Amino acid sequence: MEPTSPELLSLQTVSHSYRTYPAVEPVLQDVSFSLNEGASLALLGPSGCGKSTLLMLAAGLLSPLTGSCVFSGQELSRPHPAIALMQQQYGLFPWKTVRQNIELSLLLRQSRVEDAQLQQLIGELGISGKLQDYPGQLSGGQQQRVALARSLLLHPRLMLLDEPFGALDSITRERLQDLLRSVWQREGFAMLTVTHSMQEAVMLGERILVMGGQPGRILHEIDNSGMRAPAFRDSRESAVVLEQLRRALGEAA
Ligand code: ADP
Ligand code: MG
């Protein structure tokens, strides 16, 4: 068998504009990066710099105006079954229970899951008692856990997360980051997280790309390969990377 390339996602000189006629300023210009199987990348930048747009391109939900988005050796022209996208606002159907929300996304992907596997994951995520509840009966943190469970049960090769824990209090947010980190290391999917939080970028990206400008571009790349260590959150190393990010964002402003 041919050895497979470790490169999973590759964006080359991607630009995007929401309207070409009459033309408006592009929202992204000349964005290039790639992500290997099992690796993690964080995209950090201020609101409005085009982060969500970039994630939609990586999900195959938008097509670039120029440049290319390649997933697993093929140009992305539509959503791919091996890519899961967790959007900014949970995306749960309020009129369906937690269990129905999870089952519906599996059904849409024509994928099935063993009940034992579902029970194990929701146990780990701490929402076992919530399967019959409706999203409106859950806290923000619990809704986010459901959204995470739903994406994880699709067993994606690439997980895209748009400001995943932005609406949560800092305690819940740190817990969910730690949970995501441990599931990521165990399951081995690649992860691309978009955030405007420096601290979140440090916890979730082995590489951190700092974005800025209008149109949005990548201004800096910062190596954060030490982040796989279990005690990374309180380490000297994470504080150093945070400081580097702060400086990079200062220059970007
Ligand atoms: P971010 O996620 O970094 O806050 P977005 O990708 O959401 O940035 O938006 C980047 C720019 O594109 C903003 O100026 C925004 O107003 C514009 N934009 C986003 N979505 C649309 C859309 N559907 N139609 C037109 N403009 C859009
Ligand atoms: Mg956004």
PDB file of C-alpha atoms and ligand atoms in Angstrom:
ATOM      1  CA  MET A   1       0.000   0.000   0.000  1.00  0.00           C
ATOM      2  CA  GLU A   2       1.156   3.541  -0.762  1.00  0.00           C
ATOM      3  CA  PRO A   3       2.166   5.434   2.347  1.00  0.00           C
ATOM      4  CA  THR A   4      -0.474   8.092   2.933  1.00  0.00           C
ATOM      5  CA  SER A   5       0.580  11.701   3.186  1.00  0.00           C
ATOM      6  CA  PRO A   6       0.201  13.043   6.713  1.00  0.00           C
ATOM      7  CA  GLU A   7      -1.149  16.288   5.255  1.00  0.00           C
ATOM      8  CA  LEU A   8      -4.907  16.388   5.806  1.00  0.00           C
ATOM      9  CA  LEU A   9      -5.994  19.944   5.031  1.00  0.00           C
ATOM     10  CA  SER A  10      -4.205  22.471   2.892  1.00  0.00           C
ATOM     11  CA  LEU A  11      -5.259  26.011   2.036  1.00  0.00           C
ATOM     12  CA  GLN A  12      -3.160  27.766  -0.594  1.00  0.00           C
ATOM     13  CA  THR A  13      -3.368  31.531  -1.262  1.00  0.00           C
ATOM     14  CA  VAL A  14      -7.046  31.581  -0.412  1.00  0.00           C
ATOM     15  CA  SER A  15      -9.008  34.788  -0.819  1.00  0.00           C
ATOM     16  CA  HIS A  16     -12.708  35.211  -0.266  1.00  0.00           C
ATOM     17  CA  SER A  17     -15.245  37.884  -0.958  1.00  0.00           C
ATOM     18  CA  TYR A  18     -18.939  37.703  -0.112  1.00  0.00           C
ATOM     19  CA  ARG A  19     -19.881  39.663  -3.224  1.00  0.00           C
ATOM     20  CA  THR A  20     -18.074  39.820  -6.533  1.00  0.00           C
ATOM     21  CA  TYR A  21     -20.574  41.841  -8.558  1.00  0.00           C
ATOM     22  CA  PRO A  22     -20.541  44.646  -7.868  1.00  0.00           C
ATOM     23  CA  ALA A  23     -17.254  43.763  -6.230  1.00  0.00           C
ATOM     24  CA  VAL A  24     -16.678  44.443  -2.548  1.00  0.00           C
ATOM     25  CA  GLU A  25     -13.453  44.291  -0.548  1.00  0.00           C
ATOM     26  CA  PRO A  26     -12.383  40.708   0.069  1.00  0.00           C
ATOM     27  CA  VAL A  27     -12.684  39.544   3.691  1.00  0.00           C
ATOM     28  CA  LEU A  28      -9.673  37.196   3.390  1.00  0.00           C
ATOM     29  CA  GLN A  29      -6.530  37.645   1.324  1.00  0.00           C
ATOM     30  CA  ASP A  30      -3.770  35.160   0.460  1.00  0.00           C
ATOM     31  CA  VAL A  31      -4.281  32.805   3.382  1.00  0.00           C
ATOM     32  CA  SER A  32      -2.100  29.676   3.253  1.00  0.00           C
ATOM     33  CA  PHE A  33      -1.596  26.961   5.846  1.00  0.00           C
ATOM     34  CA  SER A  34      -1.779  23.228   6.182  1.00  0.00           C
ATOM     35  CA  LEU A  35      -2.718  20.804   8.927  1.00  0.00           C
ATOM     36  CA  ASN A  36      -1.487  17.233   9.331  1.00  0.00           C
ATOM     37  CA  GLU A  37      -3.475  14.173  10.457  1.00  0.00           C
ATOM     38  CA  GLY A  38      -3.893  14.270  14.241  1.00  0.00           C
ATOM     39  CA  ALA A  39      -2.366  17.734  14.652  1.00  0.00           C
ATOM     40  CA  SER A  40      -3.948  20.833  16.137  1.00  0.00           C
ATOM     41  CA  LEU A  41      -3.937  24.402  14.956  1.00  0.00           C
ATOM     42  CA  ALA A  42      -5.460  27.511  16.534  1.00  0.00           C
ATOM     43  CA  LEU A  43      -6.404  30.602  14.539  1.00  0.00           C
ATOM     44  CA  LEU A  44      -6.391  33.667  16.748  1.00  0.00           C
ATOM     45  CA  GLY A  45      -7.603  37.103  15.753  1.00  0.00           C
ATOM     46  CA  PRO A  46      -9.940  39.942  16.626  1.00  0.00           C
ATOM     47  CA  SER A  47     -13.619  39.897  15.758  1.00  0.00           C
ATOM     48  CA  GLY A  48     -14.329  40.593  12.086  1.00  0.00           C
ATOM     49  CA  CYS A  49     -10.956  39.462  10.677  1.00  0.00           C
ATOM     50  CA  GLY A  50     -12.535  36.566   8.790  1.00  0.00           C
ATOM     51  CA  LYS A  51     -12.062  33.595  11.154  1.00  0.00           C
ATOM     52  CA  SER A  52     -15.557  32.134  10.743  1.00  0.00           C
ATOM     53  CA  THR A  53     -15.322  32.639   6.980  1.00  0.00           C
ATOM     54  CA  LEU A  54     -12.065  30.691   6.945  1.00  0.00           C
ATOM     55  CA  LEU A  55     -13.659  27.850   8.898  1.00  0.00           C
ATOM     56  CA  MET A  56     -16.598  27.708   6.462  1.00  0.00           C
ATOM     57  CA  LEU A  57     -14.080  27.399   3.625  1.00  0.00           C
ATOM     58  CA  ALA A  58     -12.287  24.583   5.485  1.00  0.00           C
ATOM     59  CA  ALA A  59     -15.658  22.877   6.003  1.00  0.00           C
ATOM     60  CA  GLY A  60     -16.473  22.985   2.277  1.00  0.00           C
ATOM     61  CA  LEU A  61     -19.484  25.232   2.952  1.00  0.00           C
ATOM     62  CA  LEU A  62     -18.006  28.146   0.987  1.00  0.00           C
ATOM     63  CA  SER A  63     -15.749  28.128  -2.067  1.00  0.00           C
ATOM     64  CA  PRO A  64     -12.713  30.393  -2.235  1.00  0.00           C
ATOM     65  CA  LEU A  65     -12.675  33.253  -4.716  1.00  0.00           C
ATOM     66  CA  THR A  66      -9.038  32.447  -5.521  1.00  0.00           C
ATOM     67  CA  GLY A  67      -6.679  29.752  -4.303  1.00  0.00           C
ATOM     68  CA  SER A  68      -7.528  26.239  -3.207  1.00  0.00           C
ATOM     69  CA  CYS A  69      -8.805  24.256  -0.218  1.00  0.00           C
ATOM     70  CA  VAL A  70      -7.695  20.632  -0.381  1.00  0.00           C
ATOM     71  CA  PHE A  71      -8.832  17.957   2.081  1.00  0.00           C
ATOM     72  CA  SER A  72      -7.227  14.526   1.991  1.00  0.00           C
ATOM     73  CA  GLY A  73      -5.824  15.128  -1.492  1.00  0.00           C
ATOM     74  CA  GLN A  74      -9.066  16.413  -3.031  1.00  0.00           C
ATOM     75  CA  GLU A  75     -10.389  19.884  -3.693  1.00  0.00           C
ATOM     76  CA  LEU A  76     -13.231  20.609  -1.267  1.00  0.00           C
ATOM     77  CA  SER A  77     -16.370  21.508  -3.177  1.00  0.00           C
ATOM     78  CA  ARG A  78     -18.985  20.405  -0.657  1.00  0.00           C
ATOM     79  CA  PRO A  79     -19.123  19.298   2.992  1.00  0.00           C
ATOM     80  CA  HIS A  80     -17.076  16.140   3.520  1.00  0.00           C
ATOM     81  CA  PRO A  81     -18.311  13.290   5.767  1.00  0.00           C
ATOM     82  CA  ALA A  82     -14.970  13.143   7.598  1.00  0.00           C
ATOM     83  CA  ILE A  83     -15.169  16.803   8.651  1.00  0.00           C
ATOM     84  CA  ALA A  84     -17.212  17.905  11.670  1.00  0.00           C
ATOM     85  CA  LEU A  85     -17.949  21.567  12.321  1.00  0.00           C
ATOM     86  CA  MET A  86     -18.932  22.848  15.738  1.00  0.00           C
ATOM     87  CA  GLN A  87     -20.436  26.260  15.190  1.00  0.00           C
ATOM     88  CA  GLN A  88     -20.399  29.376  17.300  1.00  0.00           C
ATOM     89  CA  GLN A  89     -23.901  28.952  18.749  1.00  0.00           C
ATOM     90  CA  TYR A  90     -24.151  25.216  19.517  1.00  0.00           C
ATOM     91  CA  GLY A  91     -26.566  24.630  16.608  1.00  0.00           C
ATOM     92  CA  LEU A  92     -28.962  22.430  18.583  1.00  0.00           C
ATOM     93  CA  PHE A  93     -32.614  22.096  17.578  1.00  0.00           C
ATOM     94  CA  PRO A  94     -34.636  23.468  20.514  1.00  0.00           C
ATOM     95  CA  TRP A  95     -37.678  21.266  19.787  1.00  0.00           C
ATOM     96  CA  LYS A  96     -35.704  18.033  19.925  1.00  0.00           C
ATOM     97  CA  THR A  97     -34.351  16.307  23.021  1.00  0.00           C
ATOM     98  CA  VAL A  98     -30.630  15.851  23.603  1.00  0.00           C
ATOM     99  CA  ARG A  99     -30.835  12.248  22.377  1.00  0.00           C
ATOM    100  CA  GLN A 100     -32.802  13.269  19.260  1.00  0.00           C
ATOM    101  CA  ASN A 101     -30.323  16.058  18.522  1.00  0.00           C
ATOM    102  CA  ILE A 102     -27.440  13.580  18.634  1.00  0.00           C
ATOM    103  CA  GLU A 103     -29.262  10.930  16.622  1.00  0.00           C
ATOM    104  CA  LEU A 104     -30.357  13.398  13.948  1.00  0.00           C
ATOM    105  CA  SER A 105     -26.810  14.469  13.123  1.00  0.00           C
ATOM    106  CA  LEU A 106     -25.757  10.821  12.864  1.00  0.00           C
ATOM    107  CA  LEU A 107     -28.728  10.127  10.603  1.00  0.00           C
ATOM    108  CA  LEU A 108     -27.849  13.065   8.354  1.00  0.00           C
ATOM    109  CA  ARG A 109     -24.364  11.617   7.915  1.00  0.00           C
ATOM    110  CA  GLN A 110     -25.844   8.129   7.410  1.00  0.00           C
ATOM    111  CA  SER A 111     -23.768   7.030  10.335  1.00  0.00           C
ATOM    112  CA  ARG A 112     -24.798   4.821  13.274  1.00  0.00           C
ATOM    113  CA  VAL A 113     -23.455   4.536  16.739  1.00  0.00           C
ATOM    114  CA  GLU A 114     -23.686   1.747  19.302  1.00  0.00           C
ATOM    115  CA  ASP A 115     -25.726   2.757  22.326  1.00  0.00           C
ATOM    116  CA  ALA A 116     -22.869   1.636  24.611  1.00  0.00           C
ATOM    117  CA  GLN A 117     -20.498   4.018  22.850  1.00  0.00           C
ATOM    118  CA  LEU A 118     -22.961   6.899  23.113  1.00  0.00           C
ATOM    119  CA  GLN A 119     -23.469   6.201  26.829  1.00  0.00           C
ATOM    120  CA  GLN A 120     -19.728   6.091  27.434  1.00  0.00           C
ATOM    121  CA  LEU A 121     -19.067   9.408  25.729  1.00  0.00           C
ATOM    122  CA  ILE A 122     -21.931  11.304  27.332  1.00  0.00           C
ATOM    123  CA  GLY A 123     -20.838   9.857  30.693  1.00  0.00           C
ATOM    124  CA  GLU A 124     -17.354  11.234  30.107  1.00  0.00           C
ATOM    125  CA  LEU A 125     -18.847  14.587  29.108  1.00  0.00           C
ATOM    126  CA  GLY A 126     -21.002  14.624  32.255  1.00  0.00           C
ATOM    127  CA  ILE A 127     -24.415  14.797  30.537  1.00  0.00           C
ATOM    128  CA  SER A 128     -25.675  11.239  31.141  1.00  0.00           C
ATOM    129  CA  GLY A 129     -28.798  12.381  32.942  1.00  0.00           C
ATOM    130  CA  LYS A 130     -29.763  14.843  30.205  1.00  0.00           C
ATOM    131  CA  LEU A 131     -30.680  12.671  27.211  1.00  0.00           C
ATOM    132  CA  GLN A 132     -34.434  13.262  27.561  1.00  0.00           C
ATOM    133  CA  ASP A 133     -34.109  16.999  28.239  1.00  0.00           C
ATOM    134  CA  TYR A 134     -34.555  19.778  25.699  1.00  0.00           C
ATOM    135  CA  PRO A 135     -31.696  22.241  24.998  1.00  0.00           C
ATOM    136  CA  GLY A 136     -33.651  25.052  26.695  1.00  0.00           C
ATOM    137  CA  GLN A 137     -33.525  23.098  29.969  1.00  0.00           C
ATOM    138  CA  LEU A 138     -29.707  22.949  29.914  1.00  0.00           C
ATOM    139  CA  SER A 139     -27.037  25.448  30.956  1.00  0.00           C
ATOM    140  CA  GLY A 140     -24.723  26.910  28.303  1.00  0.00           C
ATOM    141  CA  GLY A 141     -21.959  24.540  29.381  1.00  0.00           C
ATOM    142  CA  GLN A 142     -24.252  21.515  29.090  1.00  0.00           C
ATOM    143  CA  GLN A 143     -25.458  22.588  25.640  1.00  0.00           C
ATOM    144  CA  GLN A 144     -21.853  22.927  24.571  1.00  0.00           C
ATOM    145  CA  ARG A 145     -21.132  19.396  25.854  1.00  0.00           C
ATOM    146  CA  VAL A 146     -24.033  18.082  23.754  1.00  0.00           C
ATOM    147  CA  ALA A 147     -22.697  19.862  20.676  1.00  0.00           C
ATOM    148  CA  LEU A 148     -19.272  18.369  21.366  1.00  0.00           C
ATOM    149  CA  ALA A 149     -20.707  14.856  21.834  1.00  0.00           C
ATOM    150  CA  ARG A 150     -22.622  15.178  18.588  1.00  0.00           C
ATOM    151  CA  SER A 151     -19.486  16.137  16.648  1.00  0.00           C
ATOM    152  CA  LEU A 152     -17.287  13.503  18.313  1.00  0.00           C
ATOM    153  CA  LEU A 153     -19.722  10.662  17.601  1.00  0.00           C
ATOM    154  CA  LEU A 154     -19.274  11.354  13.887  1.00  0.00           C
ATOM    155  CA  HIS A 155     -15.652  10.206  14.361  1.00  0.00           C
ATOM    156  CA  PRO A 156     -14.293  12.990  12.174  1.00  0.00           C
ATOM    157  CA  ARG A 157     -10.743  13.047  10.838  1.00  0.00           C
ATOM    158  CA  LEU A 158     -10.946  16.817  11.070  1.00  0.00           C
ATOM    159  CA  MET A 159     -12.764  18.730  13.778  1.00  0.00           C
ATOM    160  CA  LEU A 160     -13.443  22.413  13.126  1.00  0.00           C
ATOM    161  CA  LEU A 161     -14.406  24.506  16.145  1.00  0.00           C
ATOM    162  CA  ASP A 162     -15.652  28.088  15.897  1.00  0.00           C
ATOM    163  CA  GLU A 163     -15.159  29.972  19.198  1.00  0.00           C
ATOM    164  CA  PRO A 164     -16.187  26.726  20.905  1.00  0.00           C
ATOM    165  CA  PHE A 165     -16.381  27.899  24.509  1.00  0.00           C
ATOM    166  CA  GLY A 166     -16.796  31.632  24.013  1.00  0.00           C
ATOM    167  CA  ALA A 167     -20.148  31.978  25.754  1.00  0.00           C
ATOM    168  CA  LEU A 168     -19.119  30.146  28.939  1.00  0.00           C
ATOM    169  CA  ASP A 169     -17.854  31.263  32.326  1.00  0.00           C
ATOM    170  CA  SER A 170     -14.111  30.813  32.817  1.00  0.00           C
ATOM    171  CA  ILE A 171     -14.352  27.751  35.102  1.00  0.00           C
ATOM    172  CA  THR A 172     -16.600  25.813  32.720  1.00  0.00           C
ATOM    173  CA  ARG A 173     -14.518  26.992  29.821  1.00  0.00           C
ATOM    174  CA  GLU A 174     -11.273  25.615  31.269  1.00  0.00           C
ATOM    175  CA  ARG A 175     -12.938  22.287  32.111  1.00  0.00           C
ATOM    176  CA  LEU A 176     -14.242  21.888  28.578  1.00  0.00           C
ATOM    177  CA  GLN A 177     -10.886  22.823  27.043  1.00  0.00           C
ATOM    178  CA  ASP A 178      -9.234  20.121  29.168  1.00  0.00           C
ATOM    179  CA  LEU A 179     -11.895  17.616  28.167  1.00  0.00           C
ATOM    180  CA  LEU A 180     -11.471  18.413  24.477  1.00  0.00           C
ATOM    181  CA  ARG A 181      -7.673  18.145  24.798  1.00  0.00           C
ATOM    182  CA  SER A 182      -7.872  14.688  26.323  1.00  0.00           C
ATOM    183  CA  VAL A 183     -10.403  13.381  23.776  1.00  0.00           C
ATOM    184  CA  TRP A 184      -8.303  14.825  20.941  1.00  0.00           C
ATOM    185  CA  GLN A 185      -5.128  13.131  22.178  1.00  0.00           C
ATOM    186  CA  ARG A 186      -6.937   9.828  22.620  1.00  0.00           C
ATOM    187  CA  GLU A 187      -8.928   9.800  19.361  1.00  0.00           C
ATOM    188  CA  GLY A 188      -6.260  11.267  17.104  1.00  0.00           C
ATOM    189  CA  PHE A 189      -8.395  13.533  14.897  1.00  0.00           C
ATOM    190  CA  ALA A 190      -6.944  16.790  13.590  1.00  0.00           C
ATOM    191  CA  MET A 191      -8.367  19.943  15.129  1.00  0.00           C
ATOM    192  CA  LEU A 192      -8.662  23.513  13.867  1.00  0.00           C
ATOM    193  CA  THR A 193      -9.939  25.947  16.485  1.00  0.00           C
ATOM    194  CA  VAL A 194     -10.870  29.532  15.781  1.00  0.00           C
ATOM    195  CA  THR A 195     -10.839  31.860  18.772  1.00  0.00           C
ATOM    196  CA  HIS A 196     -10.363  35.438  19.895  1.00  0.00           C
ATOM    197  CA  SER A 197      -9.020  34.255  23.252  1.00  0.00           C
ATOM    198  CA  MET A 198      -5.234  34.099  23.606  1.00  0.00           C
ATOM    199  CA  GLN A 199      -5.543  31.698  26.507  1.00  0.00           C
ATOM    200  CA  GLU A 200      -7.757  29.345  24.488  1.00  0.00           C
ATOM    201  CA  ALA A 201      -5.347  29.418  21.544  1.00  0.00           C
ATOM    202  CA  VAL A 202      -2.511  28.422  23.895  1.00  0.00           C
ATOM    203  CA  MET A 203      -4.494  25.493  25.314  1.00  0.00           C
ATOM    204  CA  LEU A 204      -5.810  24.182  21.982  1.00  0.00           C
ATOM    205  CA  GLY A 205      -3.191  24.794  19.274  1.00  0.00           C
ATOM    206  CA  GLU A 206       0.183  23.084  18.762  1.00  0.00           C
ATOM    207  CA  ARG A 207       0.663  25.848  16.222  1.00  0.00           C
ATOM    208  CA  ILE A 208      -1.015  29.223  16.556  1.00  0.00           C
ATOM    209  CA  LEU A 209      -1.677  31.459  13.574  1.00  0.00           C
ATOM    210  CA  VAL A 210      -2.296  35.086  14.443  1.00  0.00           C
ATOM    211  CA  MET A 211      -4.702  36.768  12.037  1.00  0.00           C
ATOM    212  CA  GLY A 212      -5.517  40.399  11.564  1.00  0.00           C
ATOM    213  CA  GLY A 213      -6.087  43.208   9.101  1.00  0.00           C
ATOM    214  CA  GLN A 214      -8.866  43.904   6.660  1.00  0.00           C
ATOM    215  CA  PRO A 215      -8.912  41.886   4.499  1.00  0.00           C
ATOM    216  CA  GLY A 216      -7.871  39.254   7.039  1.00  0.00           C
ATOM    217  CA  ARG A 217      -4.427  37.716   6.631  1.00  0.00           C
ATOM    218  CA  ILE A 218      -2.079  35.531   8.640  1.00  0.00           C
ATOM    219  CA  LEU A 219       0.437  37.801  10.328  1.00  0.00           C
ATOM    220  CA  HIS A 220       2.406  35.451  12.576  1.00  0.00           C
ATOM    221  CA  GLU A 221       2.877  31.781  13.280  1.00  0.00           C
ATOM    222  CA  ILE A 222       3.840  30.687  16.780  1.00  0.00           C
ATOM    223  CA  ASP A 223       5.102  27.247  17.741  1.00  0.00           C
ATOM    224  CA  ASN A 224       3.348  25.761  20.779  1.00  0.00           C
ATOM    225  CA  SER A 225       4.419  22.129  20.460  1.00  0.00           C
ATOM    226  CA  GLY A 226       4.736  21.703  24.237  1.00  0.00           C
ATOM    227  CA  MET A 227       0.947  21.927  24.675  1.00  0.00           C
ATOM    228  CA  ARG A 228       0.394  18.141  24.667  1.00  0.00           C
ATOM    229  CA  ALA A 229       1.936  17.878  28.145  1.00  0.00           C
ATOM    230  CA  PRO A 230      -0.682  17.065  30.819  1.00  0.00           C
ATOM    231  CA  ALA A 231       0.270  19.901  33.199  1.00  0.00           C
ATOM    232  CA  PHE A 232       0.679  22.459  30.415  1.00  0.00           C
ATOM    233  CA  ARG A 233      -1.978  24.885  31.679  1.00  0.00           C
ATOM    234  CA  ASP A 234       0.041  25.887  34.733  1.00  0.00           C
ATOM    235  CA  SER A 235       3.474  25.554  33.147  1.00  0.00           C
ATOM    236  CA  ARG A 236       6.115  28.207  32.646  1.00  0.00           C
ATOM    237  CA  GLU A 237       6.066  27.310  28.947  1.00  0.00           C
ATOM    238  CA  SER A 238       2.399  28.201  28.477  1.00  0.00           C
ATOM    239  CA  ALA A 239       3.026  31.580  30.127  1.00  0.00           C
ATOM    240  CA  VAL A 240       5.898  32.225  27.698  1.00  0.00           C
ATOM    241  CA  VAL A 241       3.741  31.398  24.659  1.00  0.00           C
ATOM    242  CA  LEU A 242       0.954  33.627  25.997  1.00  0.00           C
ATOM    243  CA  GLU A 243       3.440  36.481  26.257  1.00  0.00           C
ATOM    244  CA  GLN A 244       4.618  35.843  22.678  1.00  0.00           C
ATOM    245  CA  LEU A 245       1.011  35.999  21.488  1.00  0.00           C
ATOM    246  CA  ARG A 246       0.386  39.216  23.351  1.00  0.00           C
ATOM    247  CA  ARG A 247       3.366  40.788  21.595  1.00  0.00           C
ATOM    248  CA  ALA A 248       2.335  39.437  18.181  1.00  0.00           C
ATOM    249  CA  LEU A 249      -1.186  40.850  18.611  1.00  0.00           C
ATOM    250  CA  GLY A 250       0.264  44.178  19.733  1.00  0.00           C
ATOM    251  CA  GLU A 251       2.269  44.370  16.517  1.00  0.00           C
ATOM    252  CA  ALA A 252      -0.793  43.333  14.521  1.00  0.00           C
ATOM    253  CA  ALA A 253      -2.922  46.159  15.931  1.00  0.00           C
TER     254      ALA A 253
HETATM  255  P1  ADP B   1     -14.833  36.679  12.500  1.00  0.00           P
HETATM  256  O1  ADP B   1     -15.346  35.296  12.631  1.00  0.00           O
HETATM  257  O2  ADP B   1     -13.345  36.783  12.580  1.00  0.00           O
HETATM  258  O3  ADP B   1     -15.486  37.629  13.472  1.00  0.00           O
HETATM  259  P2  ADP B   1     -16.271  36.710   9.956  1.00  0.00           P
HETATM  260  O4  ADP B   1     -15.641  35.666   9.084  1.00  0.00           O
HETATM  261  O5  ADP B   1     -17.543  36.360  10.624  1.00  0.00           O
HETATM  262  O6  ADP B   1     -15.180  37.206  11.036  1.00  0.00           O
HETATM  263  O7  ADP B   1     -16.504  38.031   9.100  1.00  0.00           O
HETATM  264  C1  ADP B   1     -15.483  38.647   8.344  1.00  0.00           C
HETATM  265  C2  ADP B   1     -16.088  39.788   7.537  1.00  0.00           C
HETATM  266  O8  ADP B   1     -16.988  39.264   6.580  1.00  0.00           O
HETATM  267  C3  ADP B   1     -16.871  40.792   8.380  1.00  0.00           C
HETATM  268  O9  ADP B   1     -16.617  42.067   7.874  1.00  0.00           O
HETATM  269  C4  ADP B   1     -18.309  40.395   8.145  1.00  0.00           C
HETATM  270  O10 ADP B   1     -19.156  41.487   8.257  1.00  0.00           O
HETATM  271  C5  ADP B   1     -18.290  39.847   6.730  1.00  0.00           C
HETATM  272  N1  ADP B   1     -19.296  38.786   6.529  1.00  0.00           N
HETATM  273  C6  ADP B   1     -19.412  37.641   7.256  1.00  0.00           C
HETATM  274  N2  ADP B   1     -20.418  36.881   6.799  1.00  0.00           N
HETATM  275  C7  ADP B   1     -20.972  37.544   5.751  1.00  0.00           C
HETATM  276  C8  ADP B   1     -22.045  37.285   4.840  1.00  0.00           C
HETATM  277  N3  ADP B   1     -22.754  36.152   4.913  1.00  0.00           N
HETATM  278  N4  ADP B   1     -22.306  38.224   3.894  1.00  0.00           N
HETATM  279  C9  ADP B   1     -21.579  39.359   3.796  1.00  0.00           C
HETATM  280  N5  ADP B   1     -20.548  39.657   4.621  1.00  0.00           N
HETATM  281  C10 ADP B   1     -20.240  38.780   5.585  1.00  0.00           C
HETATM  282 MG    MG B   2     -16.699  34.423  13.988  1.00  0.00          MG
END
